[in-house]
Amino acid sequence: MSTHQKDLRPSHEYFVVAKHDFYLEDAKKSFAALGIEIKIGNRIEDISEDILRSSENCTVFVPHYSKIIDLKAFPRARFVGFHTGNLPKDRGGSPIQNKIVNKEYLTQVSAIALEDKIDSGAIYTHRQIDLSEGDIEFILRKISLLISSMMTEIAVGDLKPTPQLESFEANKRFTISDSELPRHANINDLYDRIRMVDGLDYPNAYIKQDNYKVYFTKVVKNDGFLSANAIFESSE
């Protein structure tokens, strides 16, 4: 038995709930390397009965979830969420897109205690990440691997979370109108604007042209020009 396995309390149960399957698969692999079986679900409802039946030694990891969880419904469970950006400054919605728009490519992914107030919980640990390349799915898959490593770090270590002392207004989540490309933008800005919403969770970048919307995906930057797939949608 490894040192890590000795450190894990046999009575402790671990759960992971995430919108996208790759978060769940990465978590399963990380915990399997420690000989630990976890329960997973795409919705909190999928695992809620198991959480309620568990002992007080229970941790629920929430790497990517778009619905509010009623934490009071699970009084014995510890909930740990994850957030991309420099906390507390980057609290709120669409943190990856906000960092990319602001050209702040080097940032952090943090494991935080989930609280009722958005992204305000104490920080257990964090990892560095570079957002300068790749579409949103590529970036999220990178983040998923970092998150799975933080999950097991929390599981094997006796980490004491550090409170966030400063207070910042939460950033707003991107809407459909935020995917519209600006009329006057340089190559680098267009590259970022297209790739940061190309993939999961967001409408693709677009322009309006006469009676059409033109959506852009699979952008590539090379020697001062961009190439991308274009999809024309009639507004009639």
mmCIF file of C-alpha atoms in Angstrom:
data_model
loop_
_atom_site.group_PDB
_atom_site.id
_atom_site.type_symbol
_atom_site.label_atom_id
_atom_site.label_comp_id
_atom_site.label_asym_id
_atom_site.label_seq_id
_atom_site.Cartn_x
_atom_site.Cartn_y
_atom_site.Cartn_z
ATOM 1 C CA MET A 1 0.000 0.000 0.000
ATOM 2 C CA SER A 2 1.320 3.449 -0.959
ATOM 3 C CA THR A 3 1.799 6.328 1.466
ATOM 4 C CA HIS A 4 -1.067 8.173 -0.210
ATOM 5 C CA GLN A 5 -3.394 5.240 0.259
ATOM 6 C CA LYS A 6 -2.472 5.026 3.934
ATOM 7 C CA ASP A 7 -3.329 8.699 4.372
ATOM 8 C CA LEU A 8 -6.840 8.264 2.995
ATOM 9 C CA ARG A 9 -9.499 7.534 5.572
ATOM 10 C CA PRO A 10 -11.426 4.392 4.536
ATOM 11 C CA SER A 11 -14.695 5.863 5.805
ATOM 12 C CA HIS A 12 -14.448 8.969 3.635
ATOM 13 C CA GLU A 13 -16.560 9.003 0.488
ATOM 14 C CA TYR A 14 -15.898 11.093 -2.606
ATOM 15 C CA PHE A 15 -18.392 12.290 -5.200
ATOM 16 C CA VAL A 16 -17.968 14.275 -8.416
ATOM 17 C CA VAL A 17 -20.733 16.097 -10.267
ATOM 18 C CA ALA A 18 -19.958 17.817 -13.575
ATOM 19 C CA LYS A 19 -21.786 18.937 -16.682
ATOM 20 C CA HIS A 20 -19.309 17.367 -19.114
ATOM 21 C CA ASP A 21 -18.225 13.733 -19.075
ATOM 22 C CA PHE A 22 -14.489 14.361 -19.487
ATOM 23 C CA TYR A 23 -14.354 15.902 -16.002
ATOM 24 C CA LEU A 24 -15.856 12.726 -14.590
ATOM 25 C CA GLU A 25 -13.529 10.437 -16.544
ATOM 26 C CA ASP A 26 -10.412 12.369 -15.516
ATOM 27 C CA ALA A 27 -11.520 12.281 -11.878
ATOM 28 C CA LYS A 28 -12.161 8.534 -12.004
ATOM 29 C CA LYS A 29 -8.688 7.924 -13.397
ATOM 30 C CA SER A 30 -6.987 10.081 -10.772
ATOM 31 C CA PHE A 31 -8.782 8.416 -7.874
ATOM 32 C CA ALA A 32 -8.365 4.950 -9.389
ATOM 33 C CA ALA A 33 -4.595 5.495 -9.281
ATOM 34 C CA LEU A 34 -5.023 5.745 -5.491
ATOM 35 C CA GLY A 35 -7.252 2.684 -5.343
ATOM 36 C CA ILE A 36 -10.302 4.822 -4.547
ATOM 37 C CA GLU A 37 -13.716 4.341 -6.124
ATOM 38 C CA ILE A 38 -15.825 7.474 -6.495
ATOM 39 C CA LYS A 39 -19.447 8.106 -7.374
ATOM 40 C CA ILE A 40 -20.117 10.427 -10.291
ATOM 41 C CA GLY A 41 -23.009 12.152 -12.034
ATOM 42 C CA ASN A 42 -23.838 14.832 -14.580
ATOM 43 C CA ARG A 43 -26.539 16.200 -12.262
ATOM 44 C CA ILE A 44 -26.582 16.580 -8.502
ATOM 45 C CA GLU A 45 -29.844 14.610 -8.551
ATOM 46 C CA ASP A 46 -27.929 11.601 -9.910
ATOM 47 C CA ILE A 47 -25.928 11.244 -6.706
ATOM 48 C CA SER A 48 -27.999 13.104 -4.105
ATOM 49 C CA GLU A 49 -29.374 9.971 -2.421
ATOM 50 C CA ASP A 50 -25.876 8.528 -2.074
ATOM 51 C CA ILE A 51 -24.616 11.808 -0.603
ATOM 52 C CA LEU A 52 -27.447 11.900 1.919
ATOM 53 C CA ARG A 53 -26.791 8.284 2.929
ATOM 54 C CA SER A 54 -23.074 8.911 3.442
ATOM 55 C CA SER A 55 -21.394 9.615 6.735
ATOM 56 C CA GLU A 56 -20.100 13.030 7.765
ATOM 57 C CA ASN A 57 -16.804 12.105 6.068
ATOM 58 C CA CYS A 58 -18.051 13.060 2.617
ATOM 59 C CA THR A 59 -16.634 15.391 -0.049
ATOM 60 C CA VAL A 60 -18.471 16.437 -3.209
ATOM 61 C CA PHE A 61 -16.280 17.918 -5.950
ATOM 62 C CA VAL A 62 -18.010 20.200 -8.451
ATOM 63 C CA PRO A 63 -15.602 20.983 -11.311
ATOM 64 C CA HIS A 64 -18.086 22.370 -13.865
ATOM 65 C CA TYR A 65 -21.770 22.809 -13.165
ATOM 66 C CA SER A 66 -24.188 25.429 -14.439
ATOM 67 C CA LYS A 67 -26.952 25.097 -11.859
ATOM 68 C CA ILE A 68 -27.149 26.333 -8.288
ATOM 69 C CA ILE A 69 -26.803 23.564 -5.706
ATOM 70 C CA ASP A 70 -28.834 23.912 -2.536
ATOM 71 C CA LEU A 71 -26.019 23.279 -0.075
ATOM 72 C CA LYS A 72 -28.421 23.280 2.865
ATOM 73 C CA ALA A 73 -29.972 20.092 1.459
ATOM 74 C CA PHE A 74 -26.687 18.279 2.185
ATOM 75 C CA PRO A 75 -25.702 19.456 5.674
ATOM 76 C CA ARG A 76 -23.123 16.715 6.325
ATOM 77 C CA ALA A 77 -21.229 17.038 3.038
ATOM 78 C CA ARG A 78 -18.237 19.206 2.205
ATOM 79 C CA PHE A 79 -18.594 20.786 -1.256
ATOM 80 C CA VAL A 80 -15.513 21.864 -3.204
ATOM 81 C CA GLY A 81 -15.823 23.866 -6.404
ATOM 82 C CA PHE A 82 -13.261 25.078 -8.945
ATOM 83 C CA HIS A 83 -12.779 28.436 -10.583
ATOM 84 C CA THR A 84 -10.488 29.751 -13.300
ATOM 85 C CA GLY A 85 -9.018 33.186 -12.677
ATOM 86 C CA ASN A 86 -7.212 35.095 -9.959
ATOM 87 C CA LEU A 87 -9.464 35.135 -6.920
ATOM 88 C CA PRO A 88 -11.014 37.181 -5.539
ATOM 89 C CA LYS A 89 -10.698 39.642 -8.453
ATOM 90 C CA ASP A 90 -12.032 37.242 -11.099
ATOM 91 C CA ARG A 91 -15.173 36.023 -9.369
ATOM 92 C CA GLY A 92 -18.270 35.493 -11.455
ATOM 93 C CA GLY A 93 -19.380 34.141 -14.808
ATOM 94 C CA SER A 94 -17.393 33.358 -17.952
ATOM 95 C CA PRO A 95 -13.997 33.671 -16.222
ATOM 96 C CA ILE A 96 -12.044 32.109 -19.104
ATOM 97 C CA GLN A 97 -13.598 34.433 -21.676
ATOM 98 C CA ASN A 98 -13.056 37.480 -19.471
ATOM 99 C CA LYS A 99 -9.383 36.615 -18.985
ATOM 100 C CA ILE A 100 -8.846 36.051 -22.719
ATOM 101 C CA VAL A 101 -10.614 39.298 -23.711
ATOM 102 C CA ASN A 102 -8.379 41.164 -21.271
ATOM 103 C CA LYS A 103 -5.276 39.375 -22.657
ATOM 104 C CA GLU A 104 -4.561 37.972 -19.192
ATOM 105 C CA TYR A 105 -3.587 34.539 -20.463
ATOM 106 C CA LEU A 106 -1.520 33.337 -17.503
ATOM 107 C CA THR A 107 -3.848 32.691 -14.600
ATOM 108 C CA GLN A 108 -4.906 30.101 -12.040
ATOM 109 C CA VAL A 109 -7.441 27.363 -11.483
ATOM 110 C CA SER A 110 -8.406 27.273 -7.803
ATOM 111 C CA ALA A 111 -10.169 24.698 -5.631
ATOM 112 C CA ILE A 112 -12.531 26.563 -3.309
ATOM 113 C CA ALA A 113 -15.056 25.777 -0.608
ATOM 114 C CA LEU A 114 -18.516 26.211 -2.096
ATOM 115 C CA GLU A 115 -20.649 28.830 -0.362
ATOM 116 C CA ASP A 116 -23.936 30.538 -1.111
ATOM 117 C CA LYS A 117 -22.109 33.658 -2.313
ATOM 118 C CA ILE A 118 -20.580 33.119 -5.742
ATOM 119 C CA ASP A 119 -16.891 32.124 -5.854
ATOM 120 C CA SER A 120 -16.280 33.521 -2.369
ATOM 121 C CA GLY A 121 -15.165 30.370 -0.550
ATOM 122 C CA ALA A 122 -11.783 29.748 1.034
ATOM 123 C CA ILE A 123 -9.091 28.422 -1.319
ATOM 124 C CA TYR A 124 -7.693 24.927 -0.770
ATOM 125 C CA THR A 125 -5.097 24.882 -3.531
ATOM 126 C CA HIS A 126 -4.511 26.112 -7.089
ATOM 127 C CA ARG A 127 -2.704 25.375 -10.352
ATOM 128 C CA GLN A 128 -1.266 27.656 -13.040
ATOM 129 C CA ILE A 129 -2.714 27.617 -16.568
ATOM 130 C CA ASP A 130 -1.996 29.343 -19.882
ATOM 131 C CA LEU A 131 -5.094 30.392 -21.883
ATOM 132 C CA SER A 132 -3.208 31.790 -24.884
ATOM 133 C CA GLU A 133 -3.953 28.931 -27.301
ATOM 134 C CA GLY A 134 -6.773 26.550 -28.203
ATOM 135 C CA ASP A 135 -10.541 26.649 -28.419
ATOM 136 C CA ILE A 136 -12.730 26.513 -25.336
ATOM 137 C CA GLU A 137 -13.035 22.713 -25.324
ATOM 138 C CA PHE A 138 -9.242 22.333 -25.554
ATOM 139 C CA ILE A 139 -8.852 24.742 -22.636
ATOM 140 C CA LEU A 140 -11.538 23.024 -20.538
ATOM 141 C CA ARG A 141 -9.900 19.647 -21.070
ATOM 142 C CA LYS A 142 -6.592 21.105 -19.835
ATOM 143 C CA ILE A 143 -8.400 22.508 -16.837
ATOM 144 C CA SER A 144 -10.050 19.148 -16.181
ATOM 145 C CA LEU A 145 -6.656 17.469 -15.779
ATOM 146 C CA LEU A 146 -5.537 20.170 -13.347
ATOM 147 C CA ILE A 147 -8.754 19.813 -11.384
ATOM 148 C CA SER A 148 -8.431 16.030 -11.109
ATOM 149 C CA SER A 149 -4.957 16.472 -9.629
ATOM 150 C CA MET A 150 -6.305 18.994 -7.101
ATOM 151 C CA MET A 151 -9.093 16.599 -6.116
ATOM 152 C CA THR A 152 -6.624 13.905 -5.147
ATOM 153 C CA GLU A 153 -4.363 16.454 -3.447
ATOM 154 C CA ILE A 154 -7.309 17.445 -1.260
ATOM 155 C CA ALA A 155 -8.183 13.794 -0.667
ATOM 156 C CA VAL A 156 -4.712 12.728 0.497
ATOM 157 C CA GLY A 157 -3.673 15.917 2.272
ATOM 158 C CA ASP A 158 -4.963 17.716 5.307
ATOM 159 C CA LEU A 159 -5.311 21.022 3.484
ATOM 160 C CA LYS A 160 -6.475 24.041 5.433
ATOM 161 C CA PRO A 161 -8.279 26.437 3.096
ATOM 162 C CA THR A 162 -7.223 30.084 3.068
ATOM 163 C CA PRO A 163 -10.086 32.621 3.235
ATOM 164 C CA GLN A 164 -10.495 35.212 0.517
ATOM 165 C CA LEU A 165 -10.113 38.473 2.385
ATOM 166 C CA GLU A 166 -10.976 41.026 -0.283
ATOM 167 C CA SER A 167 -14.390 41.625 -1.804
ATOM 168 C CA PHE A 168 -14.966 42.168 -5.537
ATOM 169 C CA GLU A 169 -18.079 42.483 -7.650
ATOM 170 C CA ALA A 170 -18.690 39.303 -9.639
ATOM 171 C CA ASN A 171 -18.118 39.439 -13.399
ATOM 172 C CA LYS A 172 -21.145 38.875 -15.613
ATOM 173 C CA ARG A 173 -21.533 35.745 -17.701
ATOM 174 C CA PHE A 174 -21.169 36.182 -21.452
ATOM 175 C CA THR A 175 -24.439 36.310 -23.397
ATOM 176 C CA ILE A 176 -25.270 35.688 -27.060
ATOM 177 C CA SER A 177 -24.591 39.341 -27.909
ATOM 178 C CA ASP A 178 -21.048 39.007 -26.516
ATOM 179 C CA SER A 179 -20.311 36.437 -29.242
ATOM 180 C CA GLU A 180 -20.810 39.071 -31.957
ATOM 181 C CA LEU A 181 -17.417 40.035 -33.356
ATOM 182 C CA PRO A 182 -16.471 43.719 -33.163
ATOM 183 C CA ARG A 183 -16.334 45.549 -36.498
ATOM 184 C CA HIS A 184 -12.931 47.041 -35.821
ATOM 185 C CA ALA A 185 -10.565 44.493 -34.322
ATOM 186 C CA ASN A 186 -7.060 43.324 -35.067
ATOM 187 C CA ILE A 187 -6.058 39.780 -35.997
ATOM 188 C CA ASN A 188 -5.160 38.777 -32.456
ATOM 189 C CA ASP A 189 -8.433 40.074 -31.046
ATOM 190 C CA LEU A 190 -10.479 38.229 -33.663
ATOM 191 C CA TYR A 191 -8.514 35.038 -33.047
ATOM 192 C CA ASP A 192 -9.244 35.223 -29.328
ATOM 193 C CA ARG A 193 -12.882 36.173 -29.799
ATOM 194 C CA ILE A 194 -13.546 33.209 -32.098
ATOM 195 C CA ARG A 195 -11.689 30.495 -30.198
ATOM 196 C CA MET A 196 -12.900 31.430 -26.719
ATOM 197 C CA VAL A 197 -16.507 30.507 -27.595
ATOM 198 C CA ASP A 198 -15.758 27.695 -30.050
ATOM 199 C CA GLY A 199 -16.822 24.414 -28.519
ATOM 200 C CA LEU A 200 -18.863 23.969 -25.362
ATOM 201 C CA ASP A 201 -21.443 26.066 -23.518
ATOM 202 C CA TYR A 202 -21.419 29.227 -25.655
ATOM 203 C CA PRO A 203 -22.817 30.298 -29.053
ATOM 204 C CA ASN A 204 -20.125 30.586 -31.713
ATOM 205 C CA ALA A 205 -18.637 33.945 -32.678
ATOM 206 C CA TYR A 206 -20.564 35.626 -35.467
ATOM 207 C CA ILE A 207 -21.076 38.718 -37.584
ATOM 208 C CA LYS A 208 -24.281 40.087 -39.064
ATOM 209 C CA GLN A 209 -24.236 40.581 -42.824
ATOM 210 C CA ASP A 210 -27.388 41.737 -44.606
ATOM 211 C CA ASN A 211 -29.993 39.026 -43.895
ATOM 212 C CA TYR A 212 -27.445 36.529 -42.584
ATOM 213 C CA LYS A 213 -25.533 35.661 -39.485
ATOM 214 C CA VAL A 214 -22.124 34.205 -40.263
ATOM 215 C CA TYR A 215 -20.722 31.950 -37.520
ATOM 216 C CA PHE A 216 -17.012 31.136 -37.249
ATOM 217 C CA THR A 217 -15.308 28.015 -35.862
ATOM 218 C CA LYS A 218 -11.944 26.196 -36.025
ATOM 219 C CA VAL A 219 -9.906 29.371 -36.276
ATOM 220 C CA VAL A 220 -6.190 29.115 -37.068
ATOM 221 C CA LYS A 221 -3.687 31.977 -36.855
ATOM 222 C CA ASN A 222 -0.663 31.877 -39.112
ATOM 223 C CA ASP A 223 1.742 34.596 -40.314
ATOM 224 C CA GLY A 224 -0.603 37.530 -39.863
ATOM 225 C CA PHE A 225 -3.807 36.023 -41.226
ATOM 226 C CA LEU A 226 -6.658 33.880 -39.925
ATOM 227 C CA SER A 227 -8.481 30.952 -41.461
ATOM 228 C CA ALA A 228 -11.737 29.606 -40.052
ATOM 229 C CA ASN A 229 -14.827 27.641 -40.967
ATOM 230 C CA ALA A 230 -17.840 29.825 -41.718
ATOM 231 C CA ILE A 231 -21.508 28.882 -41.386
ATOM 232 C CA PHE A 232 -24.170 31.123 -42.962
ATOM 233 C CA GLU A 233 -27.587 31.312 -41.292
ATOM 234 C CA SER A 234 -30.452 33.203 -42.867
ATOM 235 C CA SER A 235 -32.403 35.508 -40.554
ATOM 236 C CA GLU A 236 -35.453 35.446 -42.833
#
